[in-house]
Coordinates of C-alpha atoms and ligand atoms in Angstrom, one line a residue:
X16 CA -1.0 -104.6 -134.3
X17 CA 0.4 -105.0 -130.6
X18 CA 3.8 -106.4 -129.7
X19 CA 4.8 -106.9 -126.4
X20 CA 8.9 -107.4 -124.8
X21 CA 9.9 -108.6 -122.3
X22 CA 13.3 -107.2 -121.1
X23 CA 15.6 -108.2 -118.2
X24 CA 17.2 -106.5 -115.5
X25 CA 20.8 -105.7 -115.2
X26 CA 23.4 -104.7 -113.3
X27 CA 26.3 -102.9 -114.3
X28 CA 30.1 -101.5 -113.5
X29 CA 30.3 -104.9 -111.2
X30 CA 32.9 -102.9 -109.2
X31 CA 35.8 -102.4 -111.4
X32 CA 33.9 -102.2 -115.1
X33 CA 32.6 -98.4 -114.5
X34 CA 30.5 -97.8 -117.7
X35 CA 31.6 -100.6 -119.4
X36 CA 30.5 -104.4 -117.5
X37 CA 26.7 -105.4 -117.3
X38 CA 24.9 -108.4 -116.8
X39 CA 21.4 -109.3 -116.7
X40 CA 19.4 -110.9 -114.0
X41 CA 15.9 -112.6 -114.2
X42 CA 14.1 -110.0 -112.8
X43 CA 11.6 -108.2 -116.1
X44 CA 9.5 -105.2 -117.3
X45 CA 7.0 -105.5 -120.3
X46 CA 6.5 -103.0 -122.5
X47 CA 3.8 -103.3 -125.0
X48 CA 3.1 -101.1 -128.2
X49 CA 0.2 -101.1 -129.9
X50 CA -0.4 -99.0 -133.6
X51 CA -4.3 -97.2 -132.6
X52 CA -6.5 -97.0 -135.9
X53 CA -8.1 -93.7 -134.5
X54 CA -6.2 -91.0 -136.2
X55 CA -5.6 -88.0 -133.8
X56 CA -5.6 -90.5 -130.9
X57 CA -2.0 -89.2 -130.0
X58 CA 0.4 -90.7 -127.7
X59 CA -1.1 -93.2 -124.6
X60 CA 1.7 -94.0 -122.2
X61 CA 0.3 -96.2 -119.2
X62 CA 2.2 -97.4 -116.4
X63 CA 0.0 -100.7 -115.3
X64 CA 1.7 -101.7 -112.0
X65 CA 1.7 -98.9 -109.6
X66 CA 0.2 -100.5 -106.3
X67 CA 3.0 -103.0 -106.2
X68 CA 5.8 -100.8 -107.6
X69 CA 5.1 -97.1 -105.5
X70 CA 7.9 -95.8 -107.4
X71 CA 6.2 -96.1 -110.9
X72 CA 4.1 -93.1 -109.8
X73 CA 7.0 -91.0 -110.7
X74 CA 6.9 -92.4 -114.3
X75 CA 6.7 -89.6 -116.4
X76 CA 3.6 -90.3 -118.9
X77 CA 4.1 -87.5 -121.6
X78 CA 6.8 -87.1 -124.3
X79 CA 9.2 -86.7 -121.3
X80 CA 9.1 -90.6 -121.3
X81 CA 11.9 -92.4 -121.8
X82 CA 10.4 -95.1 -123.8
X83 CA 8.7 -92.6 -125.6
X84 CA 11.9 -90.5 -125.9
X85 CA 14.2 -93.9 -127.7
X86 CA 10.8 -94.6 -130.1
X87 CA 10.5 -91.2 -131.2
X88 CA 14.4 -91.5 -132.1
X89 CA 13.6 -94.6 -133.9
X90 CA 10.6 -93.2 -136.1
X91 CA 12.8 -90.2 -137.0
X92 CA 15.9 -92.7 -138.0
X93 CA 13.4 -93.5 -140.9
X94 CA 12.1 -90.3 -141.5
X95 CA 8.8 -90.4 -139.9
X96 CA 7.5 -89.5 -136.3
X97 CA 5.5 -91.3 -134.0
X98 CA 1.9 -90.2 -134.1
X99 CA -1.1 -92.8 -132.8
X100 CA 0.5 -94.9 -129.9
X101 CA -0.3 -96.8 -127.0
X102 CA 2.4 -97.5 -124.4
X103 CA 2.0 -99.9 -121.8
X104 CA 5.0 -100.4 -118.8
X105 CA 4.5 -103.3 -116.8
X106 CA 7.9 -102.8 -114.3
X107 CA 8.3 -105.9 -112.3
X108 CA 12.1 -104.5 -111.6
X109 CA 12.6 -102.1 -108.7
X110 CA 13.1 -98.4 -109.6
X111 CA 15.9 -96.3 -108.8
X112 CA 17.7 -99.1 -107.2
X113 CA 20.9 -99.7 -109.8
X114 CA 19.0 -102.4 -111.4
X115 CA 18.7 -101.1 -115.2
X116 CA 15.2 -100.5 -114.3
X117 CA 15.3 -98.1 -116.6
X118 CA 17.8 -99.6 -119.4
X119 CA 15.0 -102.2 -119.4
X120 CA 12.5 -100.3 -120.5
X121 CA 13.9 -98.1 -123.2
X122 CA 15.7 -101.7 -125.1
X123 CA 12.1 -103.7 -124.7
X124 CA 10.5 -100.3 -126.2
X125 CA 13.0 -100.0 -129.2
X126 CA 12.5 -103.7 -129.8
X127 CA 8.5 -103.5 -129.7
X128 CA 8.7 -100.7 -132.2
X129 CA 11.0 -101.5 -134.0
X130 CA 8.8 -105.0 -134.8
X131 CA 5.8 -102.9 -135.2
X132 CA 7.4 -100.8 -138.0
X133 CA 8.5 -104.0 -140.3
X134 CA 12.5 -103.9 -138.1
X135 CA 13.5 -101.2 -140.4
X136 CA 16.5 -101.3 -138.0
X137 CA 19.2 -104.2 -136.8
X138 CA 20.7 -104.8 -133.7
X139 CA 23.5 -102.4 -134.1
X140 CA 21.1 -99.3 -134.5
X141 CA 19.0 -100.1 -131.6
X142 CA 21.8 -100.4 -129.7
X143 CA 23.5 -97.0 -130.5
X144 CA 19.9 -95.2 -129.7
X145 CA 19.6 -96.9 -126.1
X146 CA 22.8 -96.2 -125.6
X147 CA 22.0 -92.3 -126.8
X148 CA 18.9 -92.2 -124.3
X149 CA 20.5 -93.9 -121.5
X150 CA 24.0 -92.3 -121.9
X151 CA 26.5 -95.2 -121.4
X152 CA 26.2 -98.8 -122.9
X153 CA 26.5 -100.9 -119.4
X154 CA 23.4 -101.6 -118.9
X155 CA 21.7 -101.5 -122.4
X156 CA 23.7 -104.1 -123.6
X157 CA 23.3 -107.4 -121.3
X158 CA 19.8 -106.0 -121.4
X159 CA 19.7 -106.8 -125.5
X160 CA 21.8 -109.7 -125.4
X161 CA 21.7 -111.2 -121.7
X162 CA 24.7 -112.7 -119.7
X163 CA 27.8 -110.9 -119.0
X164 CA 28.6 -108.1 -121.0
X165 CA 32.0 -105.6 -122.1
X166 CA 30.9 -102.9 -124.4
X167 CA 32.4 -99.3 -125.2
X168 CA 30.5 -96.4 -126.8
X169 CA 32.8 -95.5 -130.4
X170 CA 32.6 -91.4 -130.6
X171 CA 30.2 -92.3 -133.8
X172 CA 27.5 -93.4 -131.1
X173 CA 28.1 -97.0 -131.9
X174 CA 28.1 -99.4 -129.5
X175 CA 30.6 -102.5 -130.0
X176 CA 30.3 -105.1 -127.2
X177 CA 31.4 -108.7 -126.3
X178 CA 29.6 -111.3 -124.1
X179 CA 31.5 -113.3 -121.4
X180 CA 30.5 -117.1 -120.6
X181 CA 30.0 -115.8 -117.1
X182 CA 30.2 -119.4 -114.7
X183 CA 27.4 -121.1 -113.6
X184 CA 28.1 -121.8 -110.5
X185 CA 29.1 -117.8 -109.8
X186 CA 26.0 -116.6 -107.9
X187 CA 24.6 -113.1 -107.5
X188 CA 22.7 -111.9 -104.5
X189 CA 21.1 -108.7 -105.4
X190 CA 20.3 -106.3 -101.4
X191 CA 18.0 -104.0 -102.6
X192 CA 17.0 -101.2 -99.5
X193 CA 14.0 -99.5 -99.2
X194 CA 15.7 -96.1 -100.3
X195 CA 16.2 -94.9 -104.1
X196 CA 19.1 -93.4 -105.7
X197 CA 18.6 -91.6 -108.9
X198 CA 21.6 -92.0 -111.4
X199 CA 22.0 -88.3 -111.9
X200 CA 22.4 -87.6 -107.9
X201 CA 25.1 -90.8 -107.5
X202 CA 27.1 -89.1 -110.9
X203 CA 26.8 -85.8 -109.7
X204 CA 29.5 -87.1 -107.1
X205 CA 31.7 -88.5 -109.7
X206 CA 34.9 -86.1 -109.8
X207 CA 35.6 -85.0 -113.5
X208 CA 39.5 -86.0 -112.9
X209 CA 41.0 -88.8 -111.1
X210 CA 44.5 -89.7 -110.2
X211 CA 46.6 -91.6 -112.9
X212 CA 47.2 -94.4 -110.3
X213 CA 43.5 -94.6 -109.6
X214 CA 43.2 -95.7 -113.3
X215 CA 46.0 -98.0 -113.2
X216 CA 44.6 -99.5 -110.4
X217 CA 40.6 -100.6 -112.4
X218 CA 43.0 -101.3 -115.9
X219 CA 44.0 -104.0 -113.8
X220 CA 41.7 -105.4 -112.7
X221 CA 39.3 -104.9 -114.6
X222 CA 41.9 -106.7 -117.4
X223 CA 42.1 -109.3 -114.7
X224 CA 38.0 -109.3 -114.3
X225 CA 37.6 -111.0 -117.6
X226 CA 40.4 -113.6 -117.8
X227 CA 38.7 -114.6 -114.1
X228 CA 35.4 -114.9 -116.3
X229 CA 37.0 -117.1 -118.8
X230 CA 38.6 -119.3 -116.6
X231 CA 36.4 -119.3 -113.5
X232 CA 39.6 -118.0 -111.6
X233 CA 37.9 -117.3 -108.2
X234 CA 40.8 -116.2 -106.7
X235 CA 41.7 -114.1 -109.3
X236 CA 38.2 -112.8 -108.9
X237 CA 38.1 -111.9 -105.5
X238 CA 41.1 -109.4 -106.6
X239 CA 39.8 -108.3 -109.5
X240 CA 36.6 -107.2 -108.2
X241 CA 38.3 -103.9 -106.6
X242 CA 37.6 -100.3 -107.5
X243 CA 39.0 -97.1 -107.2
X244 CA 36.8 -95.0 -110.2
X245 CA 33.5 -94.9 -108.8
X246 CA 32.9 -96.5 -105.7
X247 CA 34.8 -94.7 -102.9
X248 CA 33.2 -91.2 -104.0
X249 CA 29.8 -93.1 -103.8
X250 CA 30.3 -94.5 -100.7
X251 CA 28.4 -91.6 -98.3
X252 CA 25.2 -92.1 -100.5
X253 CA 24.8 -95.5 -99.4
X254 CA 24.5 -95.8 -95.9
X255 CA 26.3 -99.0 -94.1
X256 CA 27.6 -99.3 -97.6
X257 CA 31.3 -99.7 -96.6
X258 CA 30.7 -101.8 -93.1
X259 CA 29.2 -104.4 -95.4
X260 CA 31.8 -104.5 -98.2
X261 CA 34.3 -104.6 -94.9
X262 CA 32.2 -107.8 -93.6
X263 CA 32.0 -109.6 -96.5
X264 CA 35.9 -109.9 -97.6
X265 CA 36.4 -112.0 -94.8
X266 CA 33.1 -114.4 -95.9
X267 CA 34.0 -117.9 -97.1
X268 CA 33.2 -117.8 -100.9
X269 CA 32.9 -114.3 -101.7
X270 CA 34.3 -113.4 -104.7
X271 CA 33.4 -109.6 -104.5
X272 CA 30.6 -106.7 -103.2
X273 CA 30.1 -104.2 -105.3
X274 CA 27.3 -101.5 -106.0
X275 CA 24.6 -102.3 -108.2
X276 CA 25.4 -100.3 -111.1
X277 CA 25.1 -96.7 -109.7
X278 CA 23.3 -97.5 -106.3
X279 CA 22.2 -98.0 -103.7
X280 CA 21.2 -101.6 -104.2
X281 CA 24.3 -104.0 -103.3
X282 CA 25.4 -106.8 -105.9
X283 CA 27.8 -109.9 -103.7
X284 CA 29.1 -112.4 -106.3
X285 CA 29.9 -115.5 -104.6
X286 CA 30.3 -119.4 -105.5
X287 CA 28.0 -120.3 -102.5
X288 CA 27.0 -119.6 -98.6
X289 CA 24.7 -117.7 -99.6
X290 CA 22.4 -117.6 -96.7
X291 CA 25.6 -116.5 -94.4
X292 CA 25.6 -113.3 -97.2
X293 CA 22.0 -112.7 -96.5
X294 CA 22.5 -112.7 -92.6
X295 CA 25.4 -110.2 -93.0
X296 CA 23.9 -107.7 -94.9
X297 CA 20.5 -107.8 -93.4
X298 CA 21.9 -107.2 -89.7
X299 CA 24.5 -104.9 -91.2
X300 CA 21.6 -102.7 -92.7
X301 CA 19.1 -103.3 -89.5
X302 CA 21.3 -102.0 -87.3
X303 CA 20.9 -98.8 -89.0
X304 CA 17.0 -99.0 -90.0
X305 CA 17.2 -99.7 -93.4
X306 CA 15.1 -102.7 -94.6
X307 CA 16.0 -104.6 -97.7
X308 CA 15.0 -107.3 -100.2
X309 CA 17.6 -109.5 -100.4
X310 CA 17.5 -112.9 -103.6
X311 CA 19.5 -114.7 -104.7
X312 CA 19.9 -115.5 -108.6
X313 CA 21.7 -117.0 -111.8
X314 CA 22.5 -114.9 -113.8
X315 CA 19.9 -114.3 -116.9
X316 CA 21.7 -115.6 -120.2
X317 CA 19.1 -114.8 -122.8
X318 CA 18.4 -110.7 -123.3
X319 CA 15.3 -109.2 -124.5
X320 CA 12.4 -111.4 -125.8
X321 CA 9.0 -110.7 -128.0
X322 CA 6.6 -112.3 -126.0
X323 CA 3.2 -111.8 -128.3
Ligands
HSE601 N1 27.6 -97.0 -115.2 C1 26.5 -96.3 -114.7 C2 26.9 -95.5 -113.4 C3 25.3 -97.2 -114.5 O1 27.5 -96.2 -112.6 O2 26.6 -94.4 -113.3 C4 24.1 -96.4 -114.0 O3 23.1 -96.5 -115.0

């Protein structure tokens, strides 16, 4: 038996929601599982895509796998360990780049193995071991569910999450530059304190984030976009970072630039003039030699799908 999911990208924190906002984009990877008949065939983990995608060469394909890593967590929630699989990654989302690339892959894993093994587990316990592999539920979630999402982590590991009619009309333009930025580098320069008045400052707005949501508020929005938590310490990792978010306040109908979840890849929400965004950020980031990929999408409202 082989099942195959296909798992959106996301992007989370969306300035003020550190750790806790996500959404997903329609950008996918595919991971496929398949049971092997011959016994002592081990574990196969295969990345499939590693022309297009250069950073897939880094892929760990051992136990050290992350997909590997959330199934074997699975198998031992019912008391058994994985024994003859075959992995397949197909990563059509860019890696390293803030773009849950890696969120992706561990939910779409869970889901394919959890099919393969009858769904001995529900939504709730998938959940809680994503969120265990990945460490914070941000991007795990909207990659499950799709759309906007808020979720928390409970000290018991589970994960209890709401998702936001995000508006339609609310686009995202994802700049992605040719650099990576591995998670663990852009926390390492997270400070383990931070002033009382720099939390104040993302309760509010972050509180004022999703009644903006709710009622389409754009300018509302545009406030409530700010962040003090993450952001400024991240800043010097993401060259022409700060120039661009600079530019942009002043750009007719942007509601906010933010980093992609933890970098380096830029997220601007705006309701349109989009191709003025584009222009911006391109010439912002040429003029210091960094090329990008810049699109333009909806957001993605459905999460994780069995494709086969
Ligand atoms: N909330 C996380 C961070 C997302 O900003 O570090 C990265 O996976």
């Amino acid at each position: 038996m082989k099942i195959s999911v296909q798992t959106p990208a996301t992007i989370a924190n969306l300035g003020c929601g550190f750790d806790c906002f996500g959404l997903a984009l329609p950008l996918y990877n595919i991971v496929t599982i398949e049971e092997t008949i011959m016994p002592g065939s081990g574990i196969e983990i295969n990345i499939l895509d590693k022309e297009e995608n250069l950073e897939a060469e880094n892929i760990p394909t051992d136990k050290n796998n992350i997909v590997y890593k959330a199934i074997e967590l699975l198998y031992n929630y019912i008391g058994q360990s994985p024994a003859e699989l075959k992995i397949n990654i197909k990563t059509g989302i860019p890696i390293a780049r803030g773009l849950g690339s890696s969120a992706s892959v561990i939910t779409g894993g869970l889901i394919a193995a959890n099919e393969l093994l009858g769904r001995p587990a529900d939504e709730a316990v998938l959940l809680s071991i994503a969120t265990e592999i990945e460490g914070h539920p941000d991007n795990v979630t909207p990659a499950f569910t799709g759309g906007m999402t808020i979720a928390e982590i409970e000290d018991s590991g589970s994960v209890t999450y709401r998702k936001l009619p995000w508006p339609k009309e609310w686009k995202i333009t994802v700049c992605v530059p040719d650099f990576e930025l591995a998670t663990d580098i852009s926390r390492s320069v997270l400070p383990e304190n931070v002033p009382i008045k720099d939390a104040v400052y993302n309760l509010r707005r972050a509180s004022m984030f999703v009644q903006a949501v709710h009622t389409k508020d754009e300018e509302l929005m545009k406030f409530a976009m700010n962040d003090r938590l993450h952001q400024p310490y991240r800043m010097k990792l993401v060259p022409g970072l700060n120039n661009i978010m600079q530019e942009l306040k002043h750009t007719d109908k942007v509601l906010g630039c933010v980093l992609a979840g933890a970098g380096p890849s830029i997220a601007v929400i705006s309701s349109g003039n989009t191709d003025e965004i584009k222009e911006i950020v391109h010439t912002s980031w040429d003029n210091i030699n960094v090329n990008a990929k810049i699109h333009t999408y909806n957001i993605e409202e459905n999460g994780a799908k069995i494709i086969n």
